[in-house]
Every structure is written in C-alpha cells, then in structure tokens.
XYZ file of C-alpha atoms in Angstrom:
285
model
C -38.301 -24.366 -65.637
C -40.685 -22.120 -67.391
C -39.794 -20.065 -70.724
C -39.131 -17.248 -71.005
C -41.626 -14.535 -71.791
C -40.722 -12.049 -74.861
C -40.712 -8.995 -73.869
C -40.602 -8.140 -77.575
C -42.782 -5.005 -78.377
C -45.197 -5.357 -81.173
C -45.269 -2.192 -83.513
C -48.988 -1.360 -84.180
C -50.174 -1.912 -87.743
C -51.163 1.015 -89.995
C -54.790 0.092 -89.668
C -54.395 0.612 -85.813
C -52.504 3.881 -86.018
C -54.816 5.157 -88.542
C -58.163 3.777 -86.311
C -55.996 5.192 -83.463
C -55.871 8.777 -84.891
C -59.962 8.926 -85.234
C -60.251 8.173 -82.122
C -58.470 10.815 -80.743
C -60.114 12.996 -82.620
C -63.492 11.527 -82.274
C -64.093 11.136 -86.031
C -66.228 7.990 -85.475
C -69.097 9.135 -86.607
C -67.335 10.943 -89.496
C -65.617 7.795 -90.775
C -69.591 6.138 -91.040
C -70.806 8.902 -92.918
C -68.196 9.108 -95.511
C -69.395 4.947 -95.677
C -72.460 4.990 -96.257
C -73.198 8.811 -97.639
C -69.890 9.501 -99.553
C -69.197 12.342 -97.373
C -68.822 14.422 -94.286
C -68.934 17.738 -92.783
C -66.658 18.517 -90.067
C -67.413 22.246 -88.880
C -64.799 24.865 -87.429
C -61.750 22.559 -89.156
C -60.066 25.317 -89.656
C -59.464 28.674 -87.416
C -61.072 32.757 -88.652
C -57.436 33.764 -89.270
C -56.545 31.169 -91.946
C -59.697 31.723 -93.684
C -59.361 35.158 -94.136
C -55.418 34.703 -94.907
C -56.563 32.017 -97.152
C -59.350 34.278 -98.933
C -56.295 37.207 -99.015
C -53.782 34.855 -101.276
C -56.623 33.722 -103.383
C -58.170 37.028 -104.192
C -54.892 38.275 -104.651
C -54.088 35.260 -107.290
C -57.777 35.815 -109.214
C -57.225 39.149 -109.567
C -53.727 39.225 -111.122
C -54.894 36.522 -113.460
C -58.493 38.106 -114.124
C -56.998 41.858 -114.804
C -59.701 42.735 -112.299
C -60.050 44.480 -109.193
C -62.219 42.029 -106.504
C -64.459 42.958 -103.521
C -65.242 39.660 -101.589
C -68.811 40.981 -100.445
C -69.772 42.892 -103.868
C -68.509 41.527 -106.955
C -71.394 41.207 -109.868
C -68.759 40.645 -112.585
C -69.002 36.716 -113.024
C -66.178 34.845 -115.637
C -63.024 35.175 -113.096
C -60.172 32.950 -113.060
C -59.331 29.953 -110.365
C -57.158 29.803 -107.437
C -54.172 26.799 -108.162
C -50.488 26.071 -107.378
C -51.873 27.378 -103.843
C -49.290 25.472 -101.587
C -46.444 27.669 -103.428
C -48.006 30.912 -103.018
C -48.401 31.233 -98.890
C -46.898 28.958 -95.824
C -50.673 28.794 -94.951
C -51.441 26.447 -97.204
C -48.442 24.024 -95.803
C -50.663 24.369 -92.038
C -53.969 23.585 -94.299
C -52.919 20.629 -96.019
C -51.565 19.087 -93.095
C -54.936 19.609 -90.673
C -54.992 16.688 -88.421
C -58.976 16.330 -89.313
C -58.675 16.097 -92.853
C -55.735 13.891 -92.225
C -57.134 11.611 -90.160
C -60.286 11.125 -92.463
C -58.015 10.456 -96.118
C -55.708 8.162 -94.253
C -58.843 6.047 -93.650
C -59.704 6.444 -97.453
C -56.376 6.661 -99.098
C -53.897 5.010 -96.782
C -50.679 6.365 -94.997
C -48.556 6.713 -98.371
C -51.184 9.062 -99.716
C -49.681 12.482 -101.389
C -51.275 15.720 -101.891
C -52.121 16.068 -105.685
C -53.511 20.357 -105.657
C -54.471 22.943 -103.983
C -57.285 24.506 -106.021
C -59.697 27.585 -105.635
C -63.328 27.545 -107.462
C -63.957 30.908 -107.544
C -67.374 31.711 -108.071
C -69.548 34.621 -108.621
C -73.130 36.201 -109.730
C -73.462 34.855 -113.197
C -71.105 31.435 -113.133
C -73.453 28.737 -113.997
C -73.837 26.299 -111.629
C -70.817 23.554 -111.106
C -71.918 19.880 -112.696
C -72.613 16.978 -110.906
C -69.228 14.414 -111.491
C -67.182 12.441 -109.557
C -62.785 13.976 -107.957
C -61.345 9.910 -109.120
C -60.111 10.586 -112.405
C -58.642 7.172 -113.019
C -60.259 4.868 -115.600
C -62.645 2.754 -113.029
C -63.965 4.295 -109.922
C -63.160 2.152 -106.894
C -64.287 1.176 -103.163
C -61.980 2.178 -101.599
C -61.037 5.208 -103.609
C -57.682 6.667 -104.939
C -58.373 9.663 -105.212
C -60.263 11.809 -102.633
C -61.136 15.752 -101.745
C -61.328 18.327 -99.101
C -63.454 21.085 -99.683
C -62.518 23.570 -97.022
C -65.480 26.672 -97.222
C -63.711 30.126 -97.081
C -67.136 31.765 -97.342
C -70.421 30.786 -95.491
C -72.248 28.307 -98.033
C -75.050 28.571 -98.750
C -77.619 27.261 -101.777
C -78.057 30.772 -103.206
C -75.182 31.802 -102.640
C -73.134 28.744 -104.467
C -73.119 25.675 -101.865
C -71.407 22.517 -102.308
C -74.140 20.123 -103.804
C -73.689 16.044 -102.891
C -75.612 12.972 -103.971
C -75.461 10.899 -100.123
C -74.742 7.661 -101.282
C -73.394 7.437 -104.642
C -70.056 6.659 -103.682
C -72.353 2.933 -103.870
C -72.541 3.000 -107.548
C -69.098 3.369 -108.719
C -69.866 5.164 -111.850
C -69.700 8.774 -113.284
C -73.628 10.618 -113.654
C -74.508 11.029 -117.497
C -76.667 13.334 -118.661
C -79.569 14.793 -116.665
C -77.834 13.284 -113.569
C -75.353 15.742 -113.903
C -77.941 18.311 -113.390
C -77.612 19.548 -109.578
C -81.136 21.312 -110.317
C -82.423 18.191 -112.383
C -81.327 15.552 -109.866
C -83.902 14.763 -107.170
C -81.223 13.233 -105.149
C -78.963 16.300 -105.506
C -78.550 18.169 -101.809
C -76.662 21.640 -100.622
C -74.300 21.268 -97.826
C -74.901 24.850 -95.681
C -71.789 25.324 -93.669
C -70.053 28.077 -91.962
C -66.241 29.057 -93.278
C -63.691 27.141 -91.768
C -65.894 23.881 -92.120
C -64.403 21.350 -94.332
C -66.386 18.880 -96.092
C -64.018 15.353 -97.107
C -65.705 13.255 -100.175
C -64.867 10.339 -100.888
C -63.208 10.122 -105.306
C -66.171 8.103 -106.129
C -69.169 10.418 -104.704
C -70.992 12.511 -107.421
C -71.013 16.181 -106.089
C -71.100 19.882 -107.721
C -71.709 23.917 -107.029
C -75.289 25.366 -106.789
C -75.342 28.690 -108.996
C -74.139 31.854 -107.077
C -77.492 33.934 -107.384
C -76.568 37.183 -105.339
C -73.186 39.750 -105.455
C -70.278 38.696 -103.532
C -68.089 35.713 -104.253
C -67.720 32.265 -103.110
C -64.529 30.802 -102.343
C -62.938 27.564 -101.354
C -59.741 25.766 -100.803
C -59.938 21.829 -102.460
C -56.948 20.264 -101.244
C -56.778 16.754 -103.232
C -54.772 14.031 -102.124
C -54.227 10.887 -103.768
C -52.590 7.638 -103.673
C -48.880 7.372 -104.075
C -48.930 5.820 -107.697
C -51.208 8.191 -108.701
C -50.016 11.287 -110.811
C -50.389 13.906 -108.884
C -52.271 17.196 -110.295
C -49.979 19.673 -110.022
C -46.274 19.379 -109.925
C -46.432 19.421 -106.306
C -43.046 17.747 -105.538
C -41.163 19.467 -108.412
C -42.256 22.101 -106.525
C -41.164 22.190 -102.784
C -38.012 23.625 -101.419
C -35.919 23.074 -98.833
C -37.103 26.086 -97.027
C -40.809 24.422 -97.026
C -39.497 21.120 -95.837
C -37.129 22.795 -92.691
C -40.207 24.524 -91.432
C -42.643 21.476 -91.376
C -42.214 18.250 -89.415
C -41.254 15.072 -91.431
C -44.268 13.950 -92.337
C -44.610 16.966 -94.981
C -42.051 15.814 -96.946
C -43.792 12.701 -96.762
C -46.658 13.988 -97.968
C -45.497 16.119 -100.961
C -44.191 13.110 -102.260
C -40.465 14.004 -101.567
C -40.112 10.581 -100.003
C -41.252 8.774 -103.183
C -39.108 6.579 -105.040
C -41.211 6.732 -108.002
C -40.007 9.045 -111.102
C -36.588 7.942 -111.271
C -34.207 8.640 -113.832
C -31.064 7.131 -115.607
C -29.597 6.836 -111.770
C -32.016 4.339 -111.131
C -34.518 3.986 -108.089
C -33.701 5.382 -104.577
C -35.504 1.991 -102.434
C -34.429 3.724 -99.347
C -37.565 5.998 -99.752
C -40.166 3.510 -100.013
C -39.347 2.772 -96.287
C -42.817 2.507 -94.031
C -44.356 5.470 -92.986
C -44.316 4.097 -89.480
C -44.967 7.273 -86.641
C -44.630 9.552 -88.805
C -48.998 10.578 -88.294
C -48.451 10.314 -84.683
C-alpha cells in the first residue's frame, strides 16, 4: 500500500513573497541597480494630483514656520524652513508612504518588519548652498545590507540647476561616510545629478553617499523623503506616538504594521506585549 501524500500547504517564505512582489511589479531591473549603483529611479511613482496636494501641505507648513509668503515658480528669498512630521499633517502622506513601488524596493533592502522613521521636506531655493555629499544610515557602522534606507519622491522637475538629487553610483561598495572634499558634490568627480520628472521617486540604499546640487534660478525645489528603517531602529520622528485610530481605520493592516503600532518594542512597567512580534505573513500581498 502506498503512503499517503501530504497535502500539507507550504506557506511561502518572506524572501519569496518579497521576490514575488518585484515581480509583479517588474522591479527586476530596479532591484540590480540599487546592487550594484546604490540606487534607482523609478519614474511616474506617484500620480499629478498627489504631487501637487503634496507641494500644497508642504508650502503651507514652510510658510507658517518661515513667516513668509511662498510662490512655487518665483521665490528668490533663500533660508526657508523644512517640511517634517508630514504623515500627521494630510491623509496623503498615509497613500505615499505606503506606494507599492517604494514598498516593494525597501522590503528587498530592509525586510518585511521595516517601519517608517519620517516624512521630511528639503525645501530649497535661489541662494541655499548646495546639500553635502553623506550617507541616510545613521547607525555607528554602515552595513550591506542596510538599516536604514530613503525615498526621495521629486515634487518638482529636477534638474542640476535647478537643485537635483546628486548620487555617487556605487558607493553603497565602500561602507563608509565621504570626508572632506568627497563631500563636495561640485569637488567629487564621481558626483552625478539624477534629472527626473515630479512624481518620480528615486530609493537609495542607507549606505550610498548622495546630496542636492545648488538651486541657481527663482522658484523652489521640493521633495517628499520618506525614510524607513529597520524595526530596532529608533525611528526619526515619533511616528507611532503619533498615529490615531482614525489613521489606522482608514488604511489596511499593514499600516499599522508599518508605523510601528505592531511593535512590541518600548514597553513599560506592564511588560512586553509578544503577541505583536507575530510574522508579518500576507500582510504585503
């Protein structure tokens, strides 16, 4: 008599769901880049309206904590403040943070227990020197693979006179920080612009050296870095302090996931909740 065959289902791994996810969104290519160069560009992320919602909330936020009246196109002021605390100030940020592309690309760098760590804004303008060359991984040793890692949506067309995203292609190889004239974007020979159209997104790796060019004409440039990190990381802003229970009945599970709700770390006298630390199984399906 033969046995019996179990007819058991095996639950994919994370490494399949995660492989799984780029290729349904044909990210191949992406995941190679961000390899070997540190980085990659993934144009029209995003759709028009966000990006002009997005450059609404943030020119709204400068302004209030500038004392200064803005004009996107015009501006010739220089010295204005950031964008932060962005996920707090519009639901449009809760639909950015959780774009499948970007999603797809950090679970490949930071893992499926990764947590957002900020929202941020650069806000530059006419006059704003140009951004330093350094590296998003703030912890003591940079690392292959990272724990820390960015997404630099553009709100703005970039371009190099007008204050593009600069990159180093490959020194997420080195794992160490640029000193001195490296930090230079102008200095360093290996130092490139990324030219993208807004709503392009470009995902670097924690350990790849990148900056601003210098904003050289009126008008202002504007971004949204969403930073995510991994979960025993401290997060940049107090993101989960943060969220209500409004933001969390209006997104699907995985948000809460993903603002760190679902972390048992940063207990208190009660003790820890190991009922959180459960796998992350289908929740990035």
């Amino acid at each position: 008599m033969s046995e019996a065959v179990d007819q058991t289902e095996v639950e994919p791994t994370s490494r399949e769901l995660v492989f799984a996810e780029i290729r349904r969104l044909k990210l191949e290519a992406h995941v190679v880049e961000l390899e070997e160069q540190g980085f990659t560009v993934v144009p029209n992320a995003i759709p028009m309206d966000m990006v002009e919602k997005m450059r609404e909330v943030i020119l709204a936020q400068t302004a209030d904590k500038s004392g200064k009246a803005l004009d996107l196109d015009t501006w010739d002021g220089g010295n204005l403040r950031e964008g932060c605390y962005l996920l707090f100030e519009d639901p449009v940020f809760e639909e950015l943070v959780q774009n499948e592309y970007t999603i797809a690309l950090m679970q490949y760098l930071l893992g499926r227990s990764m947590v957002l760590s900020t929202v941020y804004s650069h806000v530059r303008a006419k006059g704003d020197p140009s951004l330093p060359l350094h590296t998003d991984q703030w912890t003591l040793h940079l690392t292959n693979p990272p724990s820390v890692s960015v997404a630099n949506y553009a709100l703005v067309d970039y371009e190099r006179d007008k204050g593009a995203f600069a990159v180093v292609p490959g020194s997420n190889q080195w794992l160490r920080r640029p000193v001195g004239k490296e930090t230079d974007v102008y200095a360093n020979r290996d130092c490139i612009p990324l030219e993208m159209k807004a709503g392009s997104v470009v995902v670097t790796a924690g350990n790849c050296w990148h900056g601003a060019y210098e904003r050289k004409v009126p008008g202002l440039r504007l971004n949204a870095a969403v930073v995510y990190c991994r979960s025993y990381i401290r997060t940049q802003e107090l993101i989960r302090e943060g969220v209500t229970q409004e933001m969390l009945d209006r997104n699907p599970p995985r948000f809460a996931d993903l603002v760190g709700v679902n972390n048992f770390l940063g207990f208190g006298r009660e003790g820890p909740d190991f009922s959180k630390a459960k796998a992350l199984h289908g929740r990035w399906d």
